[in-house]
C-alpha positions as YAML, in Angstrom:
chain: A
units: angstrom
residues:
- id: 1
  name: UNK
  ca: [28.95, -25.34, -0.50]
- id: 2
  name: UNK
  ca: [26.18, -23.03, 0.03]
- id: 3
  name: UNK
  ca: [22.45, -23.58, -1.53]
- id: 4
  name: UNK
  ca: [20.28, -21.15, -2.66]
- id: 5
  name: UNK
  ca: [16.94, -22.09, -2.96]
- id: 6
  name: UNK
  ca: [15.13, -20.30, -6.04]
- id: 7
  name: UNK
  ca: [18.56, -18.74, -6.60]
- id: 8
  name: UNK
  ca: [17.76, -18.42, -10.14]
- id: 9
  name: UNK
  ca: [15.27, -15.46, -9.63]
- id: 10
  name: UNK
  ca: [15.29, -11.62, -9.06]
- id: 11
  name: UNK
  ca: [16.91, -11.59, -5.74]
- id: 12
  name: UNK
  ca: [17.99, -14.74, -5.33]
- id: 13
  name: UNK
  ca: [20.24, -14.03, -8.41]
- id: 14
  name: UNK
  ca: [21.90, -11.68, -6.67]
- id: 15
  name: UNK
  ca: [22.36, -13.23, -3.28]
- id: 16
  name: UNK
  ca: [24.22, -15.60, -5.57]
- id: 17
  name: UNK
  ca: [26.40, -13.43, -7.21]
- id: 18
  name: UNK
  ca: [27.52, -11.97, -3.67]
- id: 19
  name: UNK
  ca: [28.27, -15.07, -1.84]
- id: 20
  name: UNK
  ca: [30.22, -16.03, -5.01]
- id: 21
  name: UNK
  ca: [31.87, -12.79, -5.14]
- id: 22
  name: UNK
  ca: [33.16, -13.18, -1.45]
- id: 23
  name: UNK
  ca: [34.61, -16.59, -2.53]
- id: 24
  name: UNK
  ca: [31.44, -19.26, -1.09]
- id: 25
  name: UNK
  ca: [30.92, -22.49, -3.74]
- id: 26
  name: UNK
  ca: [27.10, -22.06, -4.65]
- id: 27
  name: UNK
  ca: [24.65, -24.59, -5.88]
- id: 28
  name: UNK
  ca: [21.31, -23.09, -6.99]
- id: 29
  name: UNK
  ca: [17.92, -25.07, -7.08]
- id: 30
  name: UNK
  ca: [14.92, -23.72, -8.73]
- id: 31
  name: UNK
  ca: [12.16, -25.01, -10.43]
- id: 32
  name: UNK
  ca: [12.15, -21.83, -12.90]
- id: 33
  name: UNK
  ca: [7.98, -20.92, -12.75]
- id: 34
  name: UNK
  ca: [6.69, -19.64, -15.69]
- id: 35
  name: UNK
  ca: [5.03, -16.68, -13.05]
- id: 36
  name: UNK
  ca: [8.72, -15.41, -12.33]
- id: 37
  name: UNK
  ca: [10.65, -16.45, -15.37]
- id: 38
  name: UNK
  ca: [8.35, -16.64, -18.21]
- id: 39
  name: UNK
  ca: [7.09, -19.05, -19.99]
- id: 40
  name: UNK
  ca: [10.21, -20.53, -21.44]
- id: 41
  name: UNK
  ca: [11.98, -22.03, -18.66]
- id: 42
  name: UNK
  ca: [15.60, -21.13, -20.08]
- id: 43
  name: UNK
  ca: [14.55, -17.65, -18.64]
- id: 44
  name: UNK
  ca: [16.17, -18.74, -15.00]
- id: 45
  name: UNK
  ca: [19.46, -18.76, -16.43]
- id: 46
  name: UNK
  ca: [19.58, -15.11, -17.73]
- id: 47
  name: UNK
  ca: [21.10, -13.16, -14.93]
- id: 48
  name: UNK
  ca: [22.60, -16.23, -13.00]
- id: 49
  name: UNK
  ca: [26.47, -16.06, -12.53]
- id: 50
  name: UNK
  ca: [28.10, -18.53, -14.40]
- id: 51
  name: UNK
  ca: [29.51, -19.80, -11.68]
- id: 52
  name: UNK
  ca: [27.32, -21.28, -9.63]
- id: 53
  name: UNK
  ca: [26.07, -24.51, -9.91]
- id: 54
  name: UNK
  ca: [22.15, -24.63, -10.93]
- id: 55
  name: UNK
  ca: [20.13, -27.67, -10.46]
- id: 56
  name: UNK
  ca: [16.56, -27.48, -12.55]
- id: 57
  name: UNK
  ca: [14.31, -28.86, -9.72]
- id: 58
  name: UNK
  ca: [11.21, -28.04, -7.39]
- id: 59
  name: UNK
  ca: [11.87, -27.37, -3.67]
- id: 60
  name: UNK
  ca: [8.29, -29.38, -3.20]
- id: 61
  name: UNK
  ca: [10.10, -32.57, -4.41]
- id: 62
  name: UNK
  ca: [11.55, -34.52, -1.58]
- id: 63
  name: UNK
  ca: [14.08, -36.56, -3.47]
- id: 64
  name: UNK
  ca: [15.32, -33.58, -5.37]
- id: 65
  name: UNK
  ca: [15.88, -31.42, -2.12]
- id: 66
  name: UNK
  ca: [17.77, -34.04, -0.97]
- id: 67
  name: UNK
  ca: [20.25, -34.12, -4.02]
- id: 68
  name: UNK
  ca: [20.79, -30.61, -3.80]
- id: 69
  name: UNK
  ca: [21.42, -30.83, -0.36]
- id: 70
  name: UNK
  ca: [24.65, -33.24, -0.48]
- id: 71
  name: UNK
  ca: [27.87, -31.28, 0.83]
- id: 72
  name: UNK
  ca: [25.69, -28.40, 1.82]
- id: 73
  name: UNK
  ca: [27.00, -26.24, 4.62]
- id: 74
  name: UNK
  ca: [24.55, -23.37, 4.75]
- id: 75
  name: UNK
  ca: [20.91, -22.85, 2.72]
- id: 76
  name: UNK
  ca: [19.38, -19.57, 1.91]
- id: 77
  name: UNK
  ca: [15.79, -20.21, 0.96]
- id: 78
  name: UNK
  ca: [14.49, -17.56, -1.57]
- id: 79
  name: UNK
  ca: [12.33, -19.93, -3.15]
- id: 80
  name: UNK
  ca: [8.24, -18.59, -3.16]
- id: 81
  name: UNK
  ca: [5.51, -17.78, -4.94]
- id: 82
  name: UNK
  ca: [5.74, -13.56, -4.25]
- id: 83
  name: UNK
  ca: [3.14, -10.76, -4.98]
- id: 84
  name: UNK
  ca: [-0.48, -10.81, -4.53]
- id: 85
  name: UNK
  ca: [-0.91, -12.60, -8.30]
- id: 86
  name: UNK
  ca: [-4.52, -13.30, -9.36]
- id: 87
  name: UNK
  ca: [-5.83, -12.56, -5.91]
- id: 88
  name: UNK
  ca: [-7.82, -15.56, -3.98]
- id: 89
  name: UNK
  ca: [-7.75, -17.77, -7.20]
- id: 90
  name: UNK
  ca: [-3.91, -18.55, -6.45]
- id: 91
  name: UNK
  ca: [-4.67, -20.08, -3.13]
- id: 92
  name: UNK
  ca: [-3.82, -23.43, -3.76]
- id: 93
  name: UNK
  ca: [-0.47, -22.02, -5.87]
- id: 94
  name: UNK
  ca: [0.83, -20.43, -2.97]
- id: 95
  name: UNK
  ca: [0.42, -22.90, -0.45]
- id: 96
  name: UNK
  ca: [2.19, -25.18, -2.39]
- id: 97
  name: UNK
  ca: [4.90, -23.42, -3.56]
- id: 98
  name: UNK
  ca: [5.21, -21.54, -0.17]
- id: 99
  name: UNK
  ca: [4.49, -23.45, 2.61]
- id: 100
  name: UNK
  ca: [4.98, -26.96, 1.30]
- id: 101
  name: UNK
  ca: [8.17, -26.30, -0.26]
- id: 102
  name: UNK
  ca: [9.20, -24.99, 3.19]
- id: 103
  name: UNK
  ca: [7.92, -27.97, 4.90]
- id: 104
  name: UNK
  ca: [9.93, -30.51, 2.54]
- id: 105
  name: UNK
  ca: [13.24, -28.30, 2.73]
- id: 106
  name: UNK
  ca: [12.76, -28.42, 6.25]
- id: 107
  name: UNK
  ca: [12.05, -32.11, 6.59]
- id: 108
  name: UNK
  ca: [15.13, -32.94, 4.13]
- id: 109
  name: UNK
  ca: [17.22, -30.61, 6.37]
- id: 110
  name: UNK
  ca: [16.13, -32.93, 9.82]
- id: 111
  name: UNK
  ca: [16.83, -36.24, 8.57]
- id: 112
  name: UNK
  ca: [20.20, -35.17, 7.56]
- id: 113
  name: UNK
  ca: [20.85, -33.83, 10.96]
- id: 114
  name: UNK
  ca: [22.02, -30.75, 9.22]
- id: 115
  name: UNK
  ca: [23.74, -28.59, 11.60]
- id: 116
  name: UNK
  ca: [24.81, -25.23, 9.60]
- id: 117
  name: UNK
  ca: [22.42, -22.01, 9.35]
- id: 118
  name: UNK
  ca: [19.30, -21.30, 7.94]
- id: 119
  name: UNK
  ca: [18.54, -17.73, 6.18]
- id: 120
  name: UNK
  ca: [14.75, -17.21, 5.01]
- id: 121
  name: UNK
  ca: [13.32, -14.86, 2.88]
- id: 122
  name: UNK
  ca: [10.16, -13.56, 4.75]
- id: 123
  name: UNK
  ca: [8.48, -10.50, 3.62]
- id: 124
  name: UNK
  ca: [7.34, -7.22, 5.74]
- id: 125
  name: UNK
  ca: [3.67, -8.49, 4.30]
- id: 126
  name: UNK
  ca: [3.17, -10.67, 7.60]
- id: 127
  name: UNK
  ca: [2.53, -7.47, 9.64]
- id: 128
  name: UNK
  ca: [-0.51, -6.40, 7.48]
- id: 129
  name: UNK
  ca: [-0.98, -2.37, 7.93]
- id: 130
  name: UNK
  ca: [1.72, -1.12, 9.56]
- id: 131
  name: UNK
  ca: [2.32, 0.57, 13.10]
- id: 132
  name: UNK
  ca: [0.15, 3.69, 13.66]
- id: 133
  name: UNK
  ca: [-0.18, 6.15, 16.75]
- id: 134
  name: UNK
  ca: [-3.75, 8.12, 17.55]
- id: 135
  name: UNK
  ca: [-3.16, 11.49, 19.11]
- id: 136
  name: UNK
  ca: [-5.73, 10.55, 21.80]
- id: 137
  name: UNK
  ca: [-5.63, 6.26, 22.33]
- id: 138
  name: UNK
  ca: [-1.27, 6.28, 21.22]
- id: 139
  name: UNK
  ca: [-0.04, 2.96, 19.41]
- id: 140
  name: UNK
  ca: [-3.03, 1.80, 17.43]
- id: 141
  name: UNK
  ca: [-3.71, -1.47, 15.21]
- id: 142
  name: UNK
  ca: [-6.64, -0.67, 12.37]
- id: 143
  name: UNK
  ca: [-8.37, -3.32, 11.36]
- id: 144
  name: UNK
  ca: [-8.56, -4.16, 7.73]
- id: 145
  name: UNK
  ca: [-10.13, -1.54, 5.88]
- id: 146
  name: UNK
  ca: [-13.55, -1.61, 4.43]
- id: 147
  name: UNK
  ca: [-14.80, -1.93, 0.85]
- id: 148
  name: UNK
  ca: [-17.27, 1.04, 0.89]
- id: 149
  name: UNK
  ca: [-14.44, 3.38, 2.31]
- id: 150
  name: UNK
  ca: [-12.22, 2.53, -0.48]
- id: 151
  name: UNK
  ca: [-14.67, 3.23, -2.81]
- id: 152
  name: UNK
  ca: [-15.36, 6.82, -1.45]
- id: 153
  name: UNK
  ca: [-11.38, 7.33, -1.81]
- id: 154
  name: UNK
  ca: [-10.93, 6.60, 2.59]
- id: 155
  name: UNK
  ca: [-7.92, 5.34, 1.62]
- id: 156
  name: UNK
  ca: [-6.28, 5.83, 5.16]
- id: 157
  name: UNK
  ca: [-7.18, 4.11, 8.32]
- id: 158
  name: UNK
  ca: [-9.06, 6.19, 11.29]
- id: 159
  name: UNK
  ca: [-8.27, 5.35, 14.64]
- id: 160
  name: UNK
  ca: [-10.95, 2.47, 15.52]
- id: 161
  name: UNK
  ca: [-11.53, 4.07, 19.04]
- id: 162
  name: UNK
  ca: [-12.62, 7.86, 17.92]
- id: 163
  name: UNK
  ca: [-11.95, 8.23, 14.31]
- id: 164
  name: UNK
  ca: [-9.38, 10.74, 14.22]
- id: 165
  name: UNK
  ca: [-6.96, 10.32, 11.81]
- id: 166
  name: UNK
  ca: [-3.53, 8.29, 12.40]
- id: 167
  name: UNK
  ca: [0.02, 8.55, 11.80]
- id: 168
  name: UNK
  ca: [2.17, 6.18, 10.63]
- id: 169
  name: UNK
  ca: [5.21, 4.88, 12.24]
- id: 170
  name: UNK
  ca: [8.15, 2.49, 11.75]
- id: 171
  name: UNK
  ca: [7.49, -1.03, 12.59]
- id: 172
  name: UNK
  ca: [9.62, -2.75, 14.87]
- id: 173
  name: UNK
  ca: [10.22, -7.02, 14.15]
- id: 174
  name: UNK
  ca: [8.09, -7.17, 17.73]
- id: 175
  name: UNK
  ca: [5.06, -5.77, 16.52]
- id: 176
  name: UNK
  ca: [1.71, -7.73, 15.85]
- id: 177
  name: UNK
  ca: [1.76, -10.23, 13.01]
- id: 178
  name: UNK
  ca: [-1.56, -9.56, 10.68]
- id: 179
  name: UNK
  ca: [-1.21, -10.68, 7.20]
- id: 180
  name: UNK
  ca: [-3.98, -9.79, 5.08]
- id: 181
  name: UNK
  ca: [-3.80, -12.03, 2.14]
- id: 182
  name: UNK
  ca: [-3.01, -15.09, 0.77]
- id: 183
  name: UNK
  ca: [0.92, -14.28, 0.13]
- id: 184
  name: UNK
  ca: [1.25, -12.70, 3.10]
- id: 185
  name: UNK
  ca: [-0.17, -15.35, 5.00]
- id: 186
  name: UNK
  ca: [1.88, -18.16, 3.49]
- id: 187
  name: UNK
  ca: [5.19, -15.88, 4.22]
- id: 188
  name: UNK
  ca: [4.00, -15.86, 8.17]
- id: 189
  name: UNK
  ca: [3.65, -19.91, 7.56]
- id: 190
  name: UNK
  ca: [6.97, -20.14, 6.43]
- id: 191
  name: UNK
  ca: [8.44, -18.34, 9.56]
- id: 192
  name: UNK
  ca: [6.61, -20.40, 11.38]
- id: 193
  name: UNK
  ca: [7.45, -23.73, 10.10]
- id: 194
  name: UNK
  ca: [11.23, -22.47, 10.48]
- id: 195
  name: UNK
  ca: [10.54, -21.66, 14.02]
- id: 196
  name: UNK
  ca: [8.88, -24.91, 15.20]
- id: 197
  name: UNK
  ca: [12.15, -26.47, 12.56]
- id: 198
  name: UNK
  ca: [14.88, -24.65, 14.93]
- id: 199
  name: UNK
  ca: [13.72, -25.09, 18.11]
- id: 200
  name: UNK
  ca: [13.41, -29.19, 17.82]
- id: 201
  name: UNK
  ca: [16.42, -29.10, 16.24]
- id: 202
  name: UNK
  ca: [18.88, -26.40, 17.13]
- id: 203
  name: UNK
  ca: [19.56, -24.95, 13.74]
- id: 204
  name: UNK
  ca: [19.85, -21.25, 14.00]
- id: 205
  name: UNK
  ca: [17.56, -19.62, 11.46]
- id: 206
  name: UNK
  ca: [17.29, -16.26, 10.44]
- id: 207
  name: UNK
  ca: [14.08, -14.68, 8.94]
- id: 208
  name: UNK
  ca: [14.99, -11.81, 6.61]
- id: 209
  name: UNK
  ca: [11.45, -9.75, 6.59]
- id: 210
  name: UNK
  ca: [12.54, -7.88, 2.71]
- id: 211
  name: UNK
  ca: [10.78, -4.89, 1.95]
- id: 212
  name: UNK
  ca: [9.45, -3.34, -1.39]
- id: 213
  name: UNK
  ca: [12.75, -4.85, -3.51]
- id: 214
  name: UNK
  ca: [13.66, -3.10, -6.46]
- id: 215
  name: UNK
  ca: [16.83, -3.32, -8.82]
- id: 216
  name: UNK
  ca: [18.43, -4.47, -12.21]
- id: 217
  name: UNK
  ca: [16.72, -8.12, -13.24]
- id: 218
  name: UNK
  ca: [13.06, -8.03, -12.06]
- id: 219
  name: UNK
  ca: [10.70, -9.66, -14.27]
- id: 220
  name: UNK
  ca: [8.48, -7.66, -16.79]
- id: 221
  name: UNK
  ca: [4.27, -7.42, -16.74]
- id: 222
  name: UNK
  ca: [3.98, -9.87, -14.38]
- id: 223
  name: UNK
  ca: [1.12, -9.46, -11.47]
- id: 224
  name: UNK
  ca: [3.78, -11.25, -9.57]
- id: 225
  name: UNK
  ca: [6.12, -8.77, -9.57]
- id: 226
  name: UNK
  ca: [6.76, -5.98, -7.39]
- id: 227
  name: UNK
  ca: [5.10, -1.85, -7.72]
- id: 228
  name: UNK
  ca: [8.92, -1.05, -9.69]
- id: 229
  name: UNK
  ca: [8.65, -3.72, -11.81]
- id: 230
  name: UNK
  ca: [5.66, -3.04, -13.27]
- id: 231
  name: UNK
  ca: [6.22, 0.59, -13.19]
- id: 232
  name: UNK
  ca: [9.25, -0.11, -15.19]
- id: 233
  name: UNK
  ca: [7.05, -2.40, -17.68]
- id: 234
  name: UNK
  ca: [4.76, 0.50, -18.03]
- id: 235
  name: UNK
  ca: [7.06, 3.14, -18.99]
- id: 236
  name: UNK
  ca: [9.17, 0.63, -21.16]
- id: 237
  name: UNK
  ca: [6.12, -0.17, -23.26]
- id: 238
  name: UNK
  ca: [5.15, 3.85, -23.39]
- id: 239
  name: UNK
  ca: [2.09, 3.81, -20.93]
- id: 240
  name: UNK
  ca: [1.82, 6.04, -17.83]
- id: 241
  name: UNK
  ca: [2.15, 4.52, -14.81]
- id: 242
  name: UNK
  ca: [-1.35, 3.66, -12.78]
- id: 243
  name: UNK
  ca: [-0.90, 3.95, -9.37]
- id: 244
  name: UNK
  ca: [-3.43, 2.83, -7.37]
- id: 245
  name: UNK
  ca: [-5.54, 5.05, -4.56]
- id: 246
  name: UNK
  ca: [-4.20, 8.79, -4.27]
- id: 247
  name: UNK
  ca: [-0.45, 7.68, -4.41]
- id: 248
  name: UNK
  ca: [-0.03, 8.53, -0.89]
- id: 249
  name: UNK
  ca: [0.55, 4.71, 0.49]
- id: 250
  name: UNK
  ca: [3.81, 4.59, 2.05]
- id: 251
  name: UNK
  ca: [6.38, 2.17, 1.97]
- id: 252
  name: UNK
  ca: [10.46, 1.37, 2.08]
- id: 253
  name: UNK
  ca: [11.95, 0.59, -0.92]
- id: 254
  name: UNK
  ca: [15.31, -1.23, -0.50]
- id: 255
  name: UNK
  ca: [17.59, -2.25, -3.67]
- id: 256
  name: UNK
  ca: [18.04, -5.58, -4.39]
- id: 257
  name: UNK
  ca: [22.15, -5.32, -3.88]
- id: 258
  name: UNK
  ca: [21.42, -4.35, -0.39]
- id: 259
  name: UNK
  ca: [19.08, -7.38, 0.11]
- id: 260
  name: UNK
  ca: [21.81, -9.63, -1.01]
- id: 261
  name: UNK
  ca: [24.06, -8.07, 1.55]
- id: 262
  name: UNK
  ca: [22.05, -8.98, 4.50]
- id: 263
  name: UNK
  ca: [21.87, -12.31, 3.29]
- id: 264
  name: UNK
  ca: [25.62, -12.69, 2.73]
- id: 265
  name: UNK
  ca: [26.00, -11.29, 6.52]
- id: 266
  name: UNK
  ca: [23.26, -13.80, 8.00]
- id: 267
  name: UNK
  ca: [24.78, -16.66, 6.47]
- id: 268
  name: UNK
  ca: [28.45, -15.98, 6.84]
- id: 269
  name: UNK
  ca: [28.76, -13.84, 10.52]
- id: 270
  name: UNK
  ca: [31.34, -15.02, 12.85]
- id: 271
  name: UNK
  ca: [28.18, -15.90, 15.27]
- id: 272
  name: UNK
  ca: [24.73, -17.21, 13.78]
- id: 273
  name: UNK
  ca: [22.32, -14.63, 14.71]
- id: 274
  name: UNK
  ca: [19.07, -16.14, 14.91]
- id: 275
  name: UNK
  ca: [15.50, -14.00, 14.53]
- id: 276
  name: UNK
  ca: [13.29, -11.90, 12.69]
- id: 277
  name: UNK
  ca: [14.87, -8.82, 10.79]
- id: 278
  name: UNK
  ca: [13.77, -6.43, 8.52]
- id: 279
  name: UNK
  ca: [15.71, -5.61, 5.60]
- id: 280
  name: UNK
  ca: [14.68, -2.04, 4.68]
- id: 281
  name: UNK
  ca: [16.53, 1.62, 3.75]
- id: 282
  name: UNK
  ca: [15.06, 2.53, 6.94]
- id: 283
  name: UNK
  ca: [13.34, 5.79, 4.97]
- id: 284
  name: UNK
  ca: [9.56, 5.84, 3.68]
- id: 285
  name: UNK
  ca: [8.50, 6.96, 0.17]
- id: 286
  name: UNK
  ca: [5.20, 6.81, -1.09]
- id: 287
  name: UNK
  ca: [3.84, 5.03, -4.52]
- id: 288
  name: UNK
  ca: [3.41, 8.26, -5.80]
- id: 289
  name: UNK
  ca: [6.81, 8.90, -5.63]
- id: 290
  name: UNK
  ca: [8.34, 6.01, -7.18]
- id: 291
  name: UNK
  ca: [6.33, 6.19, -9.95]
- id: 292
  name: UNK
  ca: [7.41, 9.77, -10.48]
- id: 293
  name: UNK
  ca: [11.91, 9.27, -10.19]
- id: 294
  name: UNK
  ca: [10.98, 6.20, -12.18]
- id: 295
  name: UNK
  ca: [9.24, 8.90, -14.98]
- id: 296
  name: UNK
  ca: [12.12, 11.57, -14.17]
- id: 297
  name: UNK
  ca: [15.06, 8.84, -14.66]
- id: 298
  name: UNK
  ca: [13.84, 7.63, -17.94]
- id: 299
  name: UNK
  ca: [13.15, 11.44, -19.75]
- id: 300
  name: UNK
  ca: [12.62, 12.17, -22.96]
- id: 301
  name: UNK
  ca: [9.15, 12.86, -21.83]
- id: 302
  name: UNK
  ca: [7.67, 9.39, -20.60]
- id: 303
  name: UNK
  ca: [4.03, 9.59, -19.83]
- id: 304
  name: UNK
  ca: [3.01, 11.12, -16.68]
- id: 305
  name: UNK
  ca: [2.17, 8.48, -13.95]
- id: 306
  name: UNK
  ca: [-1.77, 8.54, -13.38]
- id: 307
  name: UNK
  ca: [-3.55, 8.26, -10.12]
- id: 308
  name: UNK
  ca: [-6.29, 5.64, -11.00]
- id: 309
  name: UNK
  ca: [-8.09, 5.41, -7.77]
- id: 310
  name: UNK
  ca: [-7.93, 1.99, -7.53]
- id: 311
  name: UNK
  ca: [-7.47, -0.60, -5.02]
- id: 312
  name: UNK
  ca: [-7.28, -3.60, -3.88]
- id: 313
  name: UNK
  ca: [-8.61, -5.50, -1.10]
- id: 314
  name: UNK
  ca: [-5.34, -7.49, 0.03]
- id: 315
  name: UNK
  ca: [-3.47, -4.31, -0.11]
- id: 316
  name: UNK
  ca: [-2.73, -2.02, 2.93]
- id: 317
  name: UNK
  ca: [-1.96, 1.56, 3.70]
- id: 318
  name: UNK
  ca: [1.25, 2.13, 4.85]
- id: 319
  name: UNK
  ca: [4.46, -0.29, 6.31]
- id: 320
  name: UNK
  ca: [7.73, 0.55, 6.15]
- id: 321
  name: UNK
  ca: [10.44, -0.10, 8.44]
- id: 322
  name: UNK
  ca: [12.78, 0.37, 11.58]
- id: 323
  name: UNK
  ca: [15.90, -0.77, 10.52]
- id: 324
  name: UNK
  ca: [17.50, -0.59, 14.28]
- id: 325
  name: UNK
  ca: [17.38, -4.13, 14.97]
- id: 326
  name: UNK
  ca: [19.02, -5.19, 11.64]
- id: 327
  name: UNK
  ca: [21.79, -2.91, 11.73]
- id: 328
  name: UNK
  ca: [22.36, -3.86, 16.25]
- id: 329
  name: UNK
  ca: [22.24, -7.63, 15.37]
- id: 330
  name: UNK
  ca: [23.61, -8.25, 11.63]
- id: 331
  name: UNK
  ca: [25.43, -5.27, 11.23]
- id: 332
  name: UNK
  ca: [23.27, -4.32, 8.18]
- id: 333
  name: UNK
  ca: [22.46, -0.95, 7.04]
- id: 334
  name: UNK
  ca: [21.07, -0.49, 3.28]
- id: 335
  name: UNK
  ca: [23.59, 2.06, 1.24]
- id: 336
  name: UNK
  ca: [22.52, 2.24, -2.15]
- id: 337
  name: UNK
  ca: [21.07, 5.81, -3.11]
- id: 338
  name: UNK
  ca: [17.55, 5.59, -3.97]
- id: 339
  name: UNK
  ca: [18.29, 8.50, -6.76]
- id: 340
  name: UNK
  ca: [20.93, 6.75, -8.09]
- id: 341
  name: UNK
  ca: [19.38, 2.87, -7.54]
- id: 342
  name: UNK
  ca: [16.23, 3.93, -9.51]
- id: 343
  name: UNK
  ca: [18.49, 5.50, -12.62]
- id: 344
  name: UNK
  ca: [19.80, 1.72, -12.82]
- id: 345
  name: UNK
  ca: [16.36, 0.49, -12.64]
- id: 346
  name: UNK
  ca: [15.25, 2.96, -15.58]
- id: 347
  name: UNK
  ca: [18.15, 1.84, -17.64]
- id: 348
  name: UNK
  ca: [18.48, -2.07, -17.02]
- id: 349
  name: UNK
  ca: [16.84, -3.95, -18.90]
- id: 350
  name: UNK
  ca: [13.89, -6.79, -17.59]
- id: 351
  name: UNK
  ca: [14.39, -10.00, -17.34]
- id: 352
  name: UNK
  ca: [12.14, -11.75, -20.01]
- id: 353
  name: UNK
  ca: [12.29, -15.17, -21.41]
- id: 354
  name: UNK
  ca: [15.34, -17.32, -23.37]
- id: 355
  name: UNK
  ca: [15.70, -20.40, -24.66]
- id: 356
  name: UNK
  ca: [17.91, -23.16, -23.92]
- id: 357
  name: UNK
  ca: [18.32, -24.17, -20.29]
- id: 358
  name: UNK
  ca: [19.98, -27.09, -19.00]
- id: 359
  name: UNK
  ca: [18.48, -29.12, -16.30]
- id: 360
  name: UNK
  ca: [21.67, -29.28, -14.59]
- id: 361
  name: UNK
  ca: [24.50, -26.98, -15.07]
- id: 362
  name: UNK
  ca: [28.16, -27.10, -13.14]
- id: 363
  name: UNK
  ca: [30.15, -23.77, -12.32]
- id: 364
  name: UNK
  ca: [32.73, -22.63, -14.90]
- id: 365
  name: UNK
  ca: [36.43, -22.47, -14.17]
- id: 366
  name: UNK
  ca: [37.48, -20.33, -11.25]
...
């Protein structure tokens, strides 16, 4: 038996479906928040296979994490508070959610003297901007950028030694850990606290640093949700697309069925591979861009997307990926098409909110 914590959600949906698909027994506990699911919580069922099990509980619960953890060989803990939400007025939301539902997982997992592997879902957020190189100074780390530049449109950071513009680069899993807002800082917490977890207690544990996600089930107009997703929302409900700054941010957009690979490979390789990885297509797009195939893949004239200008202050530049380490260690490269993964996204319909869930639910017939 395998657990998937908030396995009931966008990609932990689909990590479900492909450890069922390669034959694993899955038991799924979320807590079904109205921010990912809507308000109704029957919502978490639509898109969960039918054959997992689903347990209707909250990962900050200590007597509930230990129910779902009976007969539990492996845990893949998807379970978080994602996107920048409401900004600094979530603080207390995330933290809980993030970080103390981490802690209590990991506490739960101790006093079992649980012995399998641990697979987290971390987020590229914890590097903050990502890796840049200044003709003159080389490999360069801007600080955050200021509110008066964004406001005159200095949307990209100069080199902090002579002001000369910088070029991004792929970030490697060793680079600098920055995160610049409340999310990001709560995902950095979490591969902490799984850190400081494995090395008292020898449990391997594998942070899985996921990308911008996109793919068939994400939630509709939701600040929670990811750039696609509310692209998607946009052009469903006939309004351009606003894309913040000049649409030149850059970043690597990975599909969700790719994601779910990774996370089949970490928990199921013939060795536990223990680390930091990040789970990326390994090739940079910018907003601009996606908001454009998205517009292209729909047709029949969808409105134009519009550069608003706009920012915001937890937001950075550009981050995308190497994917070297990920595909030398788990053997994962990402192989869906973006041309082809965005036409699904255009078509599929969002998950939105259904009635009816069960607190408990146990797998069909096999």
């Amino acid at each position: 038996m395998l657990l998937v914590t908030g396995g009931a959600g966008f990609i932990g949906s689909h990590v479900v479906a492909a450890l069922l698909d390669a034959g694993h027994a899955v038991r799924v506990l979320d807590v079904l928040l109205p921010a990912a699911h809507g308000h109704d919580a029957g919502a978490g069922v639509e898109g969960l296979d039918p054959r997992a099990e689903l347990l209707v509980g909250d990962v900050t619960d200590p007597a509930t994490v230990a129910a779902a953890l009976v007969g539990v060989e492996h845990v893949c803990h998807q379970a978080a508070m994602v996107g920048l939400g409401s900004e600094i007025d979530d603080i207390a939301d995330y933290v809980h959610h993030n970080d103390r539902g981490t802690a209590v997982l990991l506490q739960a997992l101790a006093r079992r003297r649980f012995a399998g592997r641990l697979v987290l879902a971390s987020s590229m957020v914890v590097y903050g901007e990502g890796r840049y190189r200044c003709g003159r100074h080389g490999p360069i780390r801007p600080p955050a950028r200021r509110r008066e530049d964004l406001e005159a449109g200095r949307f990209d950071p100069p080199c902090p030694e002579c002001g000369a513009a910088l070029r991004p680069e792929p970030i490697p899993e060793d680079a600098p850990l920055d995160p610049r807002n409340v999310y990001a800082a709560t995902k950095l917490h979490q591969e902490h606290l799984a850190a400081a977890f494995s090395r008292e207690t020898g449990v391997p544990v594998t942070a899985l640093r996921y990308h911008n996600v996109y793919g068939p089930r994400m939630p509709r107009d939701t600040p929670y949700a990811g750039v696609a997703s509310i692209f998607r929302s946009a052009l469903e409900a006939g309004r351009a697309p606003r894309v913040f700054e000049d649409g030149g941010q850059r970043r690597d957009f990975v599909h969700v069925r790719d994601v779910a690979r990774a996370n089949l490979l970490a928990l199921t390789a013939e060795r536990a591979v223990s680390g930091a990885f990040n789970v990326c297509s390994g090739v940079p797009r910018t907003v601009g861009e996606l908001a454009q195939a998205l517009c292209s893949a729909i047709g029949d004239g969808p409105p134009a997307p519009v550069t608003t200008g706009e920012y915001r202050l937890g937001d950075v530049r550009h981050v995308f990926a190497s994917p070297d380490l990920a595909a030398e260690r788990l053997g994962f490269v990402a192989d869906e098409p973006f041309a082809a993964g965005i036409a699904e996204l255009a078509r599929a319909p969002q998950r939105s909110a259904a009635t009816g869930a069960p607190t408990t639910r146990s797998p069909a017939a096999r």
